[in-house]
XYZ file of C-alpha atoms in Angstrom:
503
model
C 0.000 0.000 0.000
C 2.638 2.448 0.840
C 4.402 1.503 -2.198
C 1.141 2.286 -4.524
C 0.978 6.068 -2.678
C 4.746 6.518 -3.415
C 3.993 5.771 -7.109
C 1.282 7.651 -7.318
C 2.873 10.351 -5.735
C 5.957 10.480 -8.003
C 3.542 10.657 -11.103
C 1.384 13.711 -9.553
C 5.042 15.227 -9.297
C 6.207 14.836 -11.957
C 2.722 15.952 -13.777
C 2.400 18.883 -11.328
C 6.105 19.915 -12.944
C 5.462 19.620 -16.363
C 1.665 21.521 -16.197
C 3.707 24.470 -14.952
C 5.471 27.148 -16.824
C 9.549 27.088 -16.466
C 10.406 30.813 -15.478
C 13.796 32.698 -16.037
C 14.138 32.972 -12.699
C 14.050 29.538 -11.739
C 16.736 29.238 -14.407
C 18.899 31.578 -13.564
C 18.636 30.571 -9.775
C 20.575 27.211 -11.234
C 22.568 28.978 -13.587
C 24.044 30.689 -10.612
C 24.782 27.360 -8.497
C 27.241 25.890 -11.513
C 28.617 28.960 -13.057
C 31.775 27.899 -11.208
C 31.373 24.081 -11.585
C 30.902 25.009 -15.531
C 34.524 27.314 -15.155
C 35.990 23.801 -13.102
C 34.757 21.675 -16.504
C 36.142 24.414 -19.006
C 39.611 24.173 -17.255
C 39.997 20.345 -18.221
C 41.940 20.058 -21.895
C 39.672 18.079 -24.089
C 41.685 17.291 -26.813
C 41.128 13.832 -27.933
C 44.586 13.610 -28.847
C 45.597 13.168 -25.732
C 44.217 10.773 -24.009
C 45.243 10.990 -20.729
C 44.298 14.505 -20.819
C 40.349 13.184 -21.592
C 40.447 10.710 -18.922
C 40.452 13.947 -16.413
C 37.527 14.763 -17.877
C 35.631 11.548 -18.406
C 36.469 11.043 -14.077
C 34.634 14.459 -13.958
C 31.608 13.455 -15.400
C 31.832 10.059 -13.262
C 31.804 12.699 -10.192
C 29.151 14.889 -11.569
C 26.326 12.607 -12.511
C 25.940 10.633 -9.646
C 25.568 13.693 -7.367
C 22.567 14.207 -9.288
C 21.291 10.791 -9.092
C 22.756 8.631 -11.843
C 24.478 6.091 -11.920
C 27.621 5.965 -14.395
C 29.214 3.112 -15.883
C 32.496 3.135 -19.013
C 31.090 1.355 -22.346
C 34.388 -0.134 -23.704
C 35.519 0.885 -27.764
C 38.816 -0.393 -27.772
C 39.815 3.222 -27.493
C 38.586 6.061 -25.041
C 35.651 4.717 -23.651
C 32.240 6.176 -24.056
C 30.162 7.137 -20.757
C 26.647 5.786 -20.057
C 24.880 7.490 -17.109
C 21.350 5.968 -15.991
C 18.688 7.559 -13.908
C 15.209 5.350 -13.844
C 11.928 7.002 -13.475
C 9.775 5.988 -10.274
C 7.639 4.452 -13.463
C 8.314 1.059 -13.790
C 6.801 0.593 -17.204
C 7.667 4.062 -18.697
C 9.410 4.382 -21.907
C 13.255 4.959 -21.983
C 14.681 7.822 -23.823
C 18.806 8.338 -24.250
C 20.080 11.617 -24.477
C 23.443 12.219 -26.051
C 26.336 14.635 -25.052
C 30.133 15.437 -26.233
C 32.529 16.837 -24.042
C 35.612 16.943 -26.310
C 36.631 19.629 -28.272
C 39.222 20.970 -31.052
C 42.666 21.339 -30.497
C 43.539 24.888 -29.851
C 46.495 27.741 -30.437
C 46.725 29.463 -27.547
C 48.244 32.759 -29.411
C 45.328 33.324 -31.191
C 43.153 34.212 -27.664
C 42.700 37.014 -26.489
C 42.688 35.704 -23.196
C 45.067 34.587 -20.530
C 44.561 30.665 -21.525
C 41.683 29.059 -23.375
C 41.377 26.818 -20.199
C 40.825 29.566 -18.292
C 37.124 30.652 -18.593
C 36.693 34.490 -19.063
C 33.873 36.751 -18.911
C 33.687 39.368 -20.921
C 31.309 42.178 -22.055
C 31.575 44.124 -25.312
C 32.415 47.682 -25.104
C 31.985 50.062 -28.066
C 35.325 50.854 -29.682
C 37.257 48.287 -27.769
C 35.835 44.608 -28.309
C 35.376 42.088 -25.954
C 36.579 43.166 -22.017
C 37.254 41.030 -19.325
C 34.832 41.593 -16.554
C 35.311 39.670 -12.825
C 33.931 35.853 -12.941
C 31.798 37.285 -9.992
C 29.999 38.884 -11.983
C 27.628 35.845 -12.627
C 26.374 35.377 -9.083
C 24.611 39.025 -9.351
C 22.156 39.861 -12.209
C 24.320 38.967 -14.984
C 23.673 40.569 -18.973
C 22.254 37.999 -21.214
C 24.612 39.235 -24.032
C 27.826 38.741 -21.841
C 29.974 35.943 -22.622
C 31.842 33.452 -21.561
C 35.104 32.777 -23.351
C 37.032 29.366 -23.078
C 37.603 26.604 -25.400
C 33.884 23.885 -25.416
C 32.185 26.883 -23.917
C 29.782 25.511 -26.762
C 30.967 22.577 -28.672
C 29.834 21.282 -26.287
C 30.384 21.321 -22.648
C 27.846 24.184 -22.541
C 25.177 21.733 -23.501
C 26.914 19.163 -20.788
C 26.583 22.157 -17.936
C 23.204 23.031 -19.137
C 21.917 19.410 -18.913
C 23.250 19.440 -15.002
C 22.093 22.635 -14.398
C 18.155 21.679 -15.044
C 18.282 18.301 -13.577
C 19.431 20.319 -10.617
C 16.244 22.533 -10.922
C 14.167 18.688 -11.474
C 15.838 17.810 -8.277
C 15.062 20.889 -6.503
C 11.552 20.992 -7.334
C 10.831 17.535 -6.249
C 10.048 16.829 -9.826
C 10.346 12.887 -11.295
C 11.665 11.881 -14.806
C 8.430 10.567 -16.487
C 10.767 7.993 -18.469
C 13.901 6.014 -17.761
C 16.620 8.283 -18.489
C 20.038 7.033 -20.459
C 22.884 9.541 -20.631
C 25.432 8.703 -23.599
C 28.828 10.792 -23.328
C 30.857 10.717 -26.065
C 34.834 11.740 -25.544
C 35.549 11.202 -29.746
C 33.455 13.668 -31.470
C 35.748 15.943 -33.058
C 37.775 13.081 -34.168
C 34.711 11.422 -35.840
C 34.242 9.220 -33.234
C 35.926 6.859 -35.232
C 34.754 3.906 -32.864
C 31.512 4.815 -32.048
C 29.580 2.425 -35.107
C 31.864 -0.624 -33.581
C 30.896 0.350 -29.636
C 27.173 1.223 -30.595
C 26.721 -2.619 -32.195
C 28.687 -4.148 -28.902
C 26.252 -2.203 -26.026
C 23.330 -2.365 -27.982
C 21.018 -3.672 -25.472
C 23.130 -1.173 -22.612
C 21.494 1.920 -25.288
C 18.572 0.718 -26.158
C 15.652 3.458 -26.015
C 12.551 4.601 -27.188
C 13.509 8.091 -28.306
C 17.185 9.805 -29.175
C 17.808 13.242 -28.004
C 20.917 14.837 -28.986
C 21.750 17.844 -26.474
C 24.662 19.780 -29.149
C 24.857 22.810 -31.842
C 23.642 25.812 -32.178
C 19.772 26.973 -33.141
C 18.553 29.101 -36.519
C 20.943 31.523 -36.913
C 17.777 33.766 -35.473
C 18.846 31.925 -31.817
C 14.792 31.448 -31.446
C 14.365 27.738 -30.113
C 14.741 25.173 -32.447
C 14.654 21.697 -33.002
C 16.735 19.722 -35.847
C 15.330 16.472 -37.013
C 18.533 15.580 -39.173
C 22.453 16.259 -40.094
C 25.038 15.285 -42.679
C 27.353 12.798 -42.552
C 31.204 13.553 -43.428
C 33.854 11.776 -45.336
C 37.515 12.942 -45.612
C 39.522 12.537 -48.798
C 43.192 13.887 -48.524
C 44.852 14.301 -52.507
C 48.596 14.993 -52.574
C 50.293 15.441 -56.351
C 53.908 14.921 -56.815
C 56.137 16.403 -58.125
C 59.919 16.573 -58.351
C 61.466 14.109 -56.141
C 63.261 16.910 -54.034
C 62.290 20.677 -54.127
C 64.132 22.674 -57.125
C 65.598 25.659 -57.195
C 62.936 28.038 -60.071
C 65.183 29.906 -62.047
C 67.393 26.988 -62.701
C 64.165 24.263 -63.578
C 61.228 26.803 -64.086
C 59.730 26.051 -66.859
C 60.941 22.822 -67.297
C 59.871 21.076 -63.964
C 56.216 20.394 -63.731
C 55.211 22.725 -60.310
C 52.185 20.145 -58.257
C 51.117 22.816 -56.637
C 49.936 24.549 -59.799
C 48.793 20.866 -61.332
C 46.568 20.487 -57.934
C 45.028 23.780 -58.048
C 43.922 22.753 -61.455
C 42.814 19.704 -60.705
C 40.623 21.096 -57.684
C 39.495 23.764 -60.117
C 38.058 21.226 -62.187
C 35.578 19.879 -59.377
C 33.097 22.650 -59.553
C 31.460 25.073 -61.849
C 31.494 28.981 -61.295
C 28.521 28.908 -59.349
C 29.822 26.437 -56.829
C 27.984 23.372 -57.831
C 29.965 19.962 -58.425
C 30.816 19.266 -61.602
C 32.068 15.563 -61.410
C 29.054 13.479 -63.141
C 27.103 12.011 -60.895
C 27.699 13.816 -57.635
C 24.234 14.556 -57.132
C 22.491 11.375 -58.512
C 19.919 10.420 -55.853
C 18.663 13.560 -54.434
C 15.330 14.693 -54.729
C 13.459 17.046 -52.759
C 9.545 17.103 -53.100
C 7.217 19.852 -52.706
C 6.031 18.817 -49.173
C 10.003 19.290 -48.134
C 10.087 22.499 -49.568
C 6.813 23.475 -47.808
C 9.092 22.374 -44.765
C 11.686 24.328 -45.512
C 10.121 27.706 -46.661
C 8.860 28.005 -43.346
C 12.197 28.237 -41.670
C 12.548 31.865 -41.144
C 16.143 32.466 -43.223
C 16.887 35.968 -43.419
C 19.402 35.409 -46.197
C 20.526 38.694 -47.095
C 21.575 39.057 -42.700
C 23.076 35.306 -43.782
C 25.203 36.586 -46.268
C 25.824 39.986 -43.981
C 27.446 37.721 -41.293
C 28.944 35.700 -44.271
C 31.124 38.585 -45.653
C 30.049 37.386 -48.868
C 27.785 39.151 -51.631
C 26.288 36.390 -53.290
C 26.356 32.250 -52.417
C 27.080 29.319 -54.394
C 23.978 27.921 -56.650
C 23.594 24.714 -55.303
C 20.677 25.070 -54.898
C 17.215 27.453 -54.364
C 17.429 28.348 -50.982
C 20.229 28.025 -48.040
C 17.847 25.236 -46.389
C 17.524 23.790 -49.896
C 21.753 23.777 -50.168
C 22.136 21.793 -46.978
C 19.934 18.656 -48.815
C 22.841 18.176 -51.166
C 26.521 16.695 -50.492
C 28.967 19.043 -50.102
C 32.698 18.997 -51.220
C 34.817 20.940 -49.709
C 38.529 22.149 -49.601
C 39.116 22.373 -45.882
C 42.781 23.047 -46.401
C 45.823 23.693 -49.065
C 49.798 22.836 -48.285
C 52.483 23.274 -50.794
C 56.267 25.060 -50.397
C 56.942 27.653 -47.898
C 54.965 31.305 -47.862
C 55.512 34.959 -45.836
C 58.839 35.014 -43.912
C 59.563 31.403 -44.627
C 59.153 31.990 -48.562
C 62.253 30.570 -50.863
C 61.973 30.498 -54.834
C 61.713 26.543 -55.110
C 59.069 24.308 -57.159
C 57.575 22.633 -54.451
C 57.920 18.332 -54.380
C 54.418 17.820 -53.402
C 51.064 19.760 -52.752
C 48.229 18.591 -50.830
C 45.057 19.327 -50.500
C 42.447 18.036 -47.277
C 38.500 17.637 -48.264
C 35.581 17.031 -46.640
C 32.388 15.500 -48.115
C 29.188 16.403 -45.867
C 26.843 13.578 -46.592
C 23.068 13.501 -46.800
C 20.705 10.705 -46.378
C 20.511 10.108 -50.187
C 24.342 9.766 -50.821
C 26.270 6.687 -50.350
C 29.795 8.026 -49.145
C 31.936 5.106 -50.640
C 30.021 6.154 -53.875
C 30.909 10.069 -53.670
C 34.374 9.168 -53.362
C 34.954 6.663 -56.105
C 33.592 9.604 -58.299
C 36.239 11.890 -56.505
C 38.793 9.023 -57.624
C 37.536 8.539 -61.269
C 37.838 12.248 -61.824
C 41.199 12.130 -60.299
C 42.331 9.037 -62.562
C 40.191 10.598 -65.613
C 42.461 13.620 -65.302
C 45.267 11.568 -66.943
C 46.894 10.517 -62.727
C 48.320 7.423 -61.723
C 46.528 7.551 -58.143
C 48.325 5.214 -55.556
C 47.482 5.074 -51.873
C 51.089 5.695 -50.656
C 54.428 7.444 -51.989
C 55.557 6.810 -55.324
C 58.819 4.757 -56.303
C 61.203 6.437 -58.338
C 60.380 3.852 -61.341
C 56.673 5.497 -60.916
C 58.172 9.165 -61.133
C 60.025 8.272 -64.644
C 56.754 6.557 -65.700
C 53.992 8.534 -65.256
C 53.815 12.364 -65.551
C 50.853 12.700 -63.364
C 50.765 11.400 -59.975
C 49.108 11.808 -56.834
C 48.004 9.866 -53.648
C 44.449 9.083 -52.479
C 43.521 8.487 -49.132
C 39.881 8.761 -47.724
C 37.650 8.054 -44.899
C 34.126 7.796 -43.828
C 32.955 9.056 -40.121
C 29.988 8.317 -40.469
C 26.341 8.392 -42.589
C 23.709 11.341 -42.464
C 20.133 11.197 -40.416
C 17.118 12.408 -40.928
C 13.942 12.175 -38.612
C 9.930 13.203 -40.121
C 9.237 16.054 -38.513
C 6.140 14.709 -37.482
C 7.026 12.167 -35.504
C 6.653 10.873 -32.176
C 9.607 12.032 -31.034
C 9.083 15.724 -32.714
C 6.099 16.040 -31.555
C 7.248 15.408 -28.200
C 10.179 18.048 -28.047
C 7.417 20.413 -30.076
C 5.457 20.680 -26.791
C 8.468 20.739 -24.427
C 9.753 23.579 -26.126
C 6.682 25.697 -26.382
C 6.021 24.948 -22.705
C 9.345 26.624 -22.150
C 9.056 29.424 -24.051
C 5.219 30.059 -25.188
C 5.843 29.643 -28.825
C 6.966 26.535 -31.284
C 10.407 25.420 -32.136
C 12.280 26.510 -35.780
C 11.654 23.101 -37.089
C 15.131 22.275 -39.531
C 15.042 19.186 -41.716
C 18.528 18.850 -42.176
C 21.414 21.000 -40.195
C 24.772 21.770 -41.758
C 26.886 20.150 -39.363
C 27.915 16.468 -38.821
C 27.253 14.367 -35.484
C 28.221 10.889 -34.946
C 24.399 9.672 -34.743
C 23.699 7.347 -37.447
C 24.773 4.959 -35.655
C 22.274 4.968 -33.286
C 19.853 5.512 -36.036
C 20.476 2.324 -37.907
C 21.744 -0.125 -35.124
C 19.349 0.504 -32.340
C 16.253 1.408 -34.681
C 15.639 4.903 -32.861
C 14.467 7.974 -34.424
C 16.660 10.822 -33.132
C 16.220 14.780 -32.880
C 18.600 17.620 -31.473
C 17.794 20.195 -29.550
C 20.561 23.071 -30.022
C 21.007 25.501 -27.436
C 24.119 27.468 -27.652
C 24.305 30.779 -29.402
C 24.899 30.923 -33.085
C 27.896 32.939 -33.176
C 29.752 30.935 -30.531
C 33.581 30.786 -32.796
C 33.216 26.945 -32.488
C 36.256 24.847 -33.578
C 38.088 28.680 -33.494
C 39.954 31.004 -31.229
C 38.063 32.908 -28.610
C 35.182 30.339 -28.620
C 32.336 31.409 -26.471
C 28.736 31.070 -24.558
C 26.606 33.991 -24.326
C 25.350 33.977 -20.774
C 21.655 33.925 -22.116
C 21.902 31.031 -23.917
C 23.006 29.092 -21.077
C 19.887 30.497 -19.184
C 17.498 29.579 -21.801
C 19.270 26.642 -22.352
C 18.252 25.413 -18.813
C 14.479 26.567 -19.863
C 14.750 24.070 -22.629
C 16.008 21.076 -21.494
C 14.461 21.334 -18.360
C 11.170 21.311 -19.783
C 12.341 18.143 -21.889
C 13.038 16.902 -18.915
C 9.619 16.576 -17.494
C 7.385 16.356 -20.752
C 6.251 13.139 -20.947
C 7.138 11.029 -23.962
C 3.856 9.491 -24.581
């Protein structure tokens, strides 16, 4: 009998929560209590590079989950594990849904802050005719400005979302509030490096993730920074080209014009991969995709403001991939994410380079089969008159062939997509307007890449983000930031995921 009232009790709680509106000031009251738990996190190097480094940080979440009542256990990969924290509803029978979080982040050059360290977390306000200024840390205890900001590196990819998650099941806690489903935390340490073991790790803890819904707590909103949900992302591939050239560096006025330069022969042969108006010109790069008028409907009604786009952009007019930018991010991408060839500014010499590389990315949508989109990338290579290898060539190779290069490539992983009318939309839909009186941005594909086809596929879940940090953040660059309202409205959000019920 006094088992029954306890239920019953828990699921008037946890109904009383979720019938009532989530204020700012309940948020901020939590903000407040982690502001300097968030600075403890942002002190931890995250590169996963280093793993020892990332063990300090996966031992920090094994600290900071259970004192908000989960339970944490490691999910071997072979590699750095993955984190799984658990926290059951008092419902026996209610559905399970697995949120997931990253807390590693990009390597970083510390010369390029402007900042003591990018481990040291720095507030800062922005002053008219002098930038961003440092402000005191204390600061954030008092009334703080939503547009201050937060400087460090993962202010926002993404150990703001980690803090944020905390921060409201702090506010659950506080307000006697109960989960109304079993509640799996997945905490990935890989991300920026693809999480190259995540499809391999998902496969082997299968029945350890297994859910009923997929919440991923990372990225930004619309560029607007109104709430939003995002029912999809690309995939990404990497494909690395390097053309040869002489077998040492020459000297250019004695074997200009005479020595074929591979820097020049790359440029052309990247030149070659796309039109003037930015589209891909290798045949077949697009085979596949085709957007119907119900996904444009979807799309039109994201509000893009494209000419403040292209304003932020520096750019006057965008590639013609497509109609619309919402229409562009339904295609694959190929990009040129970096160029190396010679010596430039002080370290310049007058040489003809041995070798040239260029580094590409492929951002993949559902449609696109990455091991496809690359052999294309390779037949255009080898149609181009190269002898493509996947290593060095020998010096019989060099007095062979006049064209040469080496191919490498990888796949991360595959795209995602979720309908936007689905259970699990739906859901978010009404946590979201519960925390903020007025529907999500609904996107049906973001620009960015998360390791979450994985989960897709393998455990047969549909899966939906809910972004949180502020557009403009400098992820993946110097000076990387989290504007103080976001994190507040962030706790809005999540907390009122938190105690919607699933079904």
């Amino acid at each position: 009998m006094i088992r029954t009232i306890f239920f019953l009790f828990s699921l008037l709680a946890a109904g009383a929560l979720s019938a009532q509106p989530i204020t700012d000031s309940l948020a901020m009251r939590h903000a407040r209590a982690v502001w300097d738990e968030f600075r403890e996190l942002l002190a931890l190097s995250n590169d996963a590079h280093f793993p020892d480094d990332i063990e300090k940080n996966v031992q920090w979440c094994e600290t900071a989950f259970p004192r908000r009542g989960f339970s944490t256990r490691r999910l071997s990969t072979g590699g750095i594990p993955l984190l799984l924290a658990e926290r059951k509803s008092p419902r026996k029978n209610a559905p399970t849904v697995l949120a997931y979080l990253q807390l590693d982040g990009q390597p970083v050059d510390p010369a390029h802050w402007q900042q003591e360290s990018p481990w040291k977390a720095t507030l800062k306000k922005q002053v008219e005719g002098q930038g961003w200024v440092e402000i005191p840390w204390q600061e954030l205890h008092g009334q703080p400005d939503p547009d201050w900001r937060i400087f460090a590196r993962s202010t926002s990819d993404a150990k703001g979302p980690v803090m944020i998650f905390l921060a409201a099941m702090d506010a659950l806690i506080a307000s006697g509030g109960q989960l109304p489903y079993h509640l799996k935390v997945i905490m990935d340490f890989e991300e920026e490096l693809g999480s190259p073991r995540m499809a391999q790790a998902v496969e082997t803890h299968r029945k350890d993730l297994a859910a009923d819904a997929f919440v991923i707590f990372d990225g930004p909103p619309h560029i607007s920074n109104e709430p939003t949900l995002s029912f999809g992302a690309r995939g990404i591939a990497e494909i690395s080209i390097s053309v040869f050239g002489p077998a040492l560096p020459q000297h250019s006025g004695h074997y200009g014009n005479y020595c074929p330069n591979p820097a020049l022969r790359l440029a052309q042969l990247l030149a070659g991969m796309k039109d003037e108006q930015g589209r891909v010109s290798i045949p077949g790069f697009y085979d596949g995709i085709a957007i119907d008028e119900n996904a444009k409907a979807e799309m039109a009604r994201v509000p893009d403001n494209e000419a403040y786009i292209r304003a932020q952009l520096g750019i006057a007019q965008p590639d013609q991939v497509a109609g619309s930018y919402q229409e562009a991010l339904q295609y694959p991408s190929l990009n040129i994410r970096g160029m190396a060839s010679g010596w430039i500014g002080d370290e310049v010499r007058t040489i003809i380079p041995s070798v040239a590389t260029a580094e590409l990315d492929v951002r993949l949508v559902m449609e696109s089969d990455p091991e496809r989109l690359i052999g294309l990338v390779r037949k255009y290579v080898e149609d181009q008159g190269y002898l493509v290898l996947d290593r060095k060539p020998t010096q019989q190779e060099r007095l062979k062939h006049d064209k040469i290069c080496r191919l490498d490539s990888s796949v991360s992983y595959k795209a995602f997509r979720t309908e936007l009318d689905s259970p699990t939309g739906q859901w978010l839909s009404r946590a979201l307007v519960r925390a903020h009186g007025k529907a999500p941005i609904k996107i049906r594909t973001a620009g960015g890449s998360i390791p979450i086809s994985p989960f897709v596929t393998t455990l047969g879940v549909p899966a939906v983000a809910v972004p949180t940090v502020n557009p403009d953040n400098n992820q993946h660059s110097p000076n990387e930031n989290i504007r103080v309202g976001n994190f507040i409205e962030g706790i809005k959000t999540i907390l009122a995921v938190l105690t919607e019920p699933l079904r």
